[in-house]
CSV table of C-alpha atoms in Angstrom, one decimal:
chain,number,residue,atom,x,y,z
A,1,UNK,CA,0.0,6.8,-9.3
A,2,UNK,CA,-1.9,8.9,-6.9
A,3,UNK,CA,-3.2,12.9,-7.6
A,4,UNK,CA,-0.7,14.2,-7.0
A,5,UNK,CA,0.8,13.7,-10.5
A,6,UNK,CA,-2.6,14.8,-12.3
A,7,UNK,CA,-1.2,15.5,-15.8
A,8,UNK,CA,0.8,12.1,-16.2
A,9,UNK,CA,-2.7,10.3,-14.3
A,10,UNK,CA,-4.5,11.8,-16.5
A,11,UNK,CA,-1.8,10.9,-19.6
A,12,UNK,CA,-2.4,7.3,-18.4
A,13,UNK,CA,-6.5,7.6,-18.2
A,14,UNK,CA,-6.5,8.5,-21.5
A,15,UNK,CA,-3.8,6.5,-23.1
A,16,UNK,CA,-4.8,3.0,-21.9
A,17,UNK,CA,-8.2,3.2,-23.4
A,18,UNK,CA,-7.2,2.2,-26.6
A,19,UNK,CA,-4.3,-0.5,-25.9
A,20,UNK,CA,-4.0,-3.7,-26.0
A,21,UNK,CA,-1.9,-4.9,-22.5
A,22,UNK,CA,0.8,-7.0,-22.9
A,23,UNK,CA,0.1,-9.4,-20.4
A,24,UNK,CA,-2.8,-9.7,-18.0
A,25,UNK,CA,-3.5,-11.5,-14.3
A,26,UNK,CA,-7.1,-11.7,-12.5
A,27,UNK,CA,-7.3,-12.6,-8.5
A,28,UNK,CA,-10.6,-13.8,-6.6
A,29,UNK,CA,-10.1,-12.7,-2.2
A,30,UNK,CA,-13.4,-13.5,-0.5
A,31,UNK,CA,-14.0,-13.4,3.0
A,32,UNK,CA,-15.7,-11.7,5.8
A,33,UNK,CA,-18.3,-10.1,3.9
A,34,UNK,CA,-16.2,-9.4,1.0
A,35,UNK,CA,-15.5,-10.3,-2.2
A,36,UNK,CA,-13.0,-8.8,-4.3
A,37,UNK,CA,-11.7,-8.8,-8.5
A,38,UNK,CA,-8.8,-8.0,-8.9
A,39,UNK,CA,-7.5,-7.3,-12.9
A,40,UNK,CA,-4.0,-6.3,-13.8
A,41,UNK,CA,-2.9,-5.3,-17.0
A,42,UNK,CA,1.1,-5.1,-18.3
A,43,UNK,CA,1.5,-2.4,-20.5
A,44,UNK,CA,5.1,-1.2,-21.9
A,45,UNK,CA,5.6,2.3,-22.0
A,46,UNK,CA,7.6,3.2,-24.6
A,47,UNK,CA,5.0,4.8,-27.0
A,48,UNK,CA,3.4,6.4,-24.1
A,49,UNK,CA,6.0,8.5,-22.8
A,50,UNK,CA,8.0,9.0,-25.8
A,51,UNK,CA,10.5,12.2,-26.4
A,52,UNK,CA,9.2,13.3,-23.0
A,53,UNK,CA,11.0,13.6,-19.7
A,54,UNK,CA,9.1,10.3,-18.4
A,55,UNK,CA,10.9,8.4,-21.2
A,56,UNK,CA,14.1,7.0,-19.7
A,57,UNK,CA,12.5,6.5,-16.5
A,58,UNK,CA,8.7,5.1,-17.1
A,59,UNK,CA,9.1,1.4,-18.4
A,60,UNK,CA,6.2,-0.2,-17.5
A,61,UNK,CA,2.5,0.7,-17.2
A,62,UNK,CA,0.4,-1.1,-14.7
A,63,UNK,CA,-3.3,-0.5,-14.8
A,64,UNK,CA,-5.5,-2.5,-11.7
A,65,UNK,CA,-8.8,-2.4,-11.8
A,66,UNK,CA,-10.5,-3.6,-8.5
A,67,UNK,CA,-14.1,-4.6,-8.3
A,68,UNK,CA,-15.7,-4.9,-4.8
A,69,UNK,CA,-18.7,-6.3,-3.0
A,70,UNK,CA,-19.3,-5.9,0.4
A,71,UNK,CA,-22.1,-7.3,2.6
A,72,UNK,CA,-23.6,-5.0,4.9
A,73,UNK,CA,-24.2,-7.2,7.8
A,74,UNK,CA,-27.0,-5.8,9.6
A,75,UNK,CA,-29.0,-5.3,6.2
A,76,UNK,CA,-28.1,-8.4,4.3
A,77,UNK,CA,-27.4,-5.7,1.5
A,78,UNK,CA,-24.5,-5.8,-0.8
A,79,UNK,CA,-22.7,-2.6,-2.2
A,80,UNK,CA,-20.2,-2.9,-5.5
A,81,UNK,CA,-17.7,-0.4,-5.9
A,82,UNK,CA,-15.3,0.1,-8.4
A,83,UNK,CA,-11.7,1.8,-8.9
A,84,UNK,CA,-9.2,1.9,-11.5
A,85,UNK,CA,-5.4,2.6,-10.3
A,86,UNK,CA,-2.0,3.3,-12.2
A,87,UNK,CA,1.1,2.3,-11.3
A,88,UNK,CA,4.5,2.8,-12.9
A,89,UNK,CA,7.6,1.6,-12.8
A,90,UNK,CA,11.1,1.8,-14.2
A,91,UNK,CA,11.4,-2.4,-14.0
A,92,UNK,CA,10.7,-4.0,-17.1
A,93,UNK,CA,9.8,-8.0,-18.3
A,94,UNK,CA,7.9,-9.1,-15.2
A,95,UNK,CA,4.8,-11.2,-15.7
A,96,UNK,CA,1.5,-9.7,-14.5
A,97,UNK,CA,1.0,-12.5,-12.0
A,98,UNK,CA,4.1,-11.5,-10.2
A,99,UNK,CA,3.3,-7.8,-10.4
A,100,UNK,CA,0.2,-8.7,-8.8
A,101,UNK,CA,1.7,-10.4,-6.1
A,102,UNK,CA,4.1,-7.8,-5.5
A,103,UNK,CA,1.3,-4.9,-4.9
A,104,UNK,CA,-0.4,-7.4,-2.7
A,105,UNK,CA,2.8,-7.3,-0.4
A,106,UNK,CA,3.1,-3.8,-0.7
A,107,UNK,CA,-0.4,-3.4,0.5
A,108,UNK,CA,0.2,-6.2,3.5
A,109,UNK,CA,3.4,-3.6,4.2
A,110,UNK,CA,0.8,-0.9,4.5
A,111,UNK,CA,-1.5,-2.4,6.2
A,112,UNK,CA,0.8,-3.8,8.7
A,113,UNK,CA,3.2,-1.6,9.5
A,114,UNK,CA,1.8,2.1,8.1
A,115,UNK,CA,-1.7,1.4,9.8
A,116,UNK,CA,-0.5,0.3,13.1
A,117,UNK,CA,1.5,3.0,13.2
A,118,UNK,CA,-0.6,5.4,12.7
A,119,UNK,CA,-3.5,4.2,15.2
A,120,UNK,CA,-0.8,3.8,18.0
A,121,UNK,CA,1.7,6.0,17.5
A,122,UNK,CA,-1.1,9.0,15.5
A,123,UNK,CA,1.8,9.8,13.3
A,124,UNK,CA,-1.2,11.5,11.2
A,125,UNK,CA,-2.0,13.6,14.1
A,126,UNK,CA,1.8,14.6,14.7
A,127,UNK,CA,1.8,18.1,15.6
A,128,UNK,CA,5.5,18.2,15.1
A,129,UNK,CA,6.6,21.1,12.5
A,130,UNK,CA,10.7,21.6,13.7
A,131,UNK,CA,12.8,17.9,12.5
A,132,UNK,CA,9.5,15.6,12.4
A,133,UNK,CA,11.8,12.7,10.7
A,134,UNK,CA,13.8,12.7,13.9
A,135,UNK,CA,10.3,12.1,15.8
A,136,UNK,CA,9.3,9.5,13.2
A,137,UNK,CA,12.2,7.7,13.6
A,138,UNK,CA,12.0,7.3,17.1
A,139,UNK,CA,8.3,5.9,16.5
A,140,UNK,CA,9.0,3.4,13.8
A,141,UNK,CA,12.3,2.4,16.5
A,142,UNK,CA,9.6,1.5,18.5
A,143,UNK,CA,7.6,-0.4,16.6
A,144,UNK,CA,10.2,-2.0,15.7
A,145,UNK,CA,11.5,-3.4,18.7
A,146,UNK,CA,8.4,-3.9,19.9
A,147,UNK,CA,7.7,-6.5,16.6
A,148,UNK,CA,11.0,-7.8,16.8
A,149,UNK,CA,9.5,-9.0,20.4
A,150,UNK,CA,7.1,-10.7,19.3
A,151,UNK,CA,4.7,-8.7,20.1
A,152,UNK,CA,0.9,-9.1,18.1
A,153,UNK,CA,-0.9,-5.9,19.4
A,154,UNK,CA,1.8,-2.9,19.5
A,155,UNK,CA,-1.1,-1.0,21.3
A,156,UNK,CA,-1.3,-3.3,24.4
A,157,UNK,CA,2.3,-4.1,24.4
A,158,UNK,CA,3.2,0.0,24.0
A,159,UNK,CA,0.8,0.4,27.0
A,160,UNK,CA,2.4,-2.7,28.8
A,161,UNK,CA,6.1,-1.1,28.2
A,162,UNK,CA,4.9,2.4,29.7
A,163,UNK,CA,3.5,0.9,33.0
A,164,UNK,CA,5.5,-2.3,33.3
A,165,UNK,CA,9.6,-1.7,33.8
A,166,UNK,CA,10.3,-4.9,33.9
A,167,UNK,CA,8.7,-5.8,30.4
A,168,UNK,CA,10.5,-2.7,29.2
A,169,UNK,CA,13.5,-3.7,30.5
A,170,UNK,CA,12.8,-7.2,28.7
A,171,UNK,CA,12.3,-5.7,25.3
A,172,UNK,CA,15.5,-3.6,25.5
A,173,UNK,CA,17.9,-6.1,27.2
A,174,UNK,CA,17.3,-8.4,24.2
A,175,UNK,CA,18.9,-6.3,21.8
């Protein structure tokens, strides 16, 4: 639940405080430099959303609260910082340990594919006002022949298909 819902964020804010989840999952990640808590609570959303328009589509309540540490390497120092995130859903009856694992993958799907794209292809920076979805898919068709490849770094292997014909040729004669 991002901002750009503020009156059911804030809905949520207010109407966890007080009730008890009905299920609950912690995760420990540690590694370079960082260590991170993660704690995600189940909550069903009946009462919550009740005789409003959320009701037959809200069914659960997921509330993640992620605790972080991060070692500055040049200082030594470590730095803690805290955030509390909502999601909802219109599934129902899933443990919290499988929710968890579930916006782990969605995050690896971010990171993975949203990121790269972004920081090869600067769909961010798209100046494109007239049909940008037809622009976007052109770039995700790209990176997705150039992962179907096999190809690690997109950068390198974009760069490599721009000056390189016969790589190009490669990538395209394969499917």
């Amino acid at each position: 639940m991002k901002d750009n819902q503020p009156g059911l964020r804030r809905k949520l804010e207010l109407g966890s405080a007080g009730r008890k989840p009905r299920d609950s999952a912690q995760s420990v990640t540690e590694g370079r430099n960082r260590h991170e808590t993660r704690r995600l609570e189940v909550f069903d959303a009946k009462a919550w959303f009740a005789r409003t328009p959320w009701e037959p589509l809200i069914k659960t309540v997921l509330r993640l609260t992620r605790i972080v540490h991060r070692r500055d390497a040049a200082t030594g120092l470590w730095t803690t910082s805290r955030e509390t995130v909502f999601w909802v859903s219109s599934a129902a009856g899933f443990s919290a340990k499988l929710w968890n694992a579930w916006i782990r993958g969605h995050w690896r799907i971010e990171n993975g594919s949203h990121h790269v794209r972004d920081t090869t292809f600067a769909e961010d920076a798209s100046r494109i006002r007239k049909n940008p979805d037809i622009a976007a898919r052109l770039r995700s068709f790209a990176y997705n022949l150039l992962r179907a490849h096999g190809s690690e770094n997109i950068k390198n292997a974009r760069w490599r298909a721009a000056l390189d014909l016969d790589f190009l040729l490669d990538i395209i004669a394969k499917y």
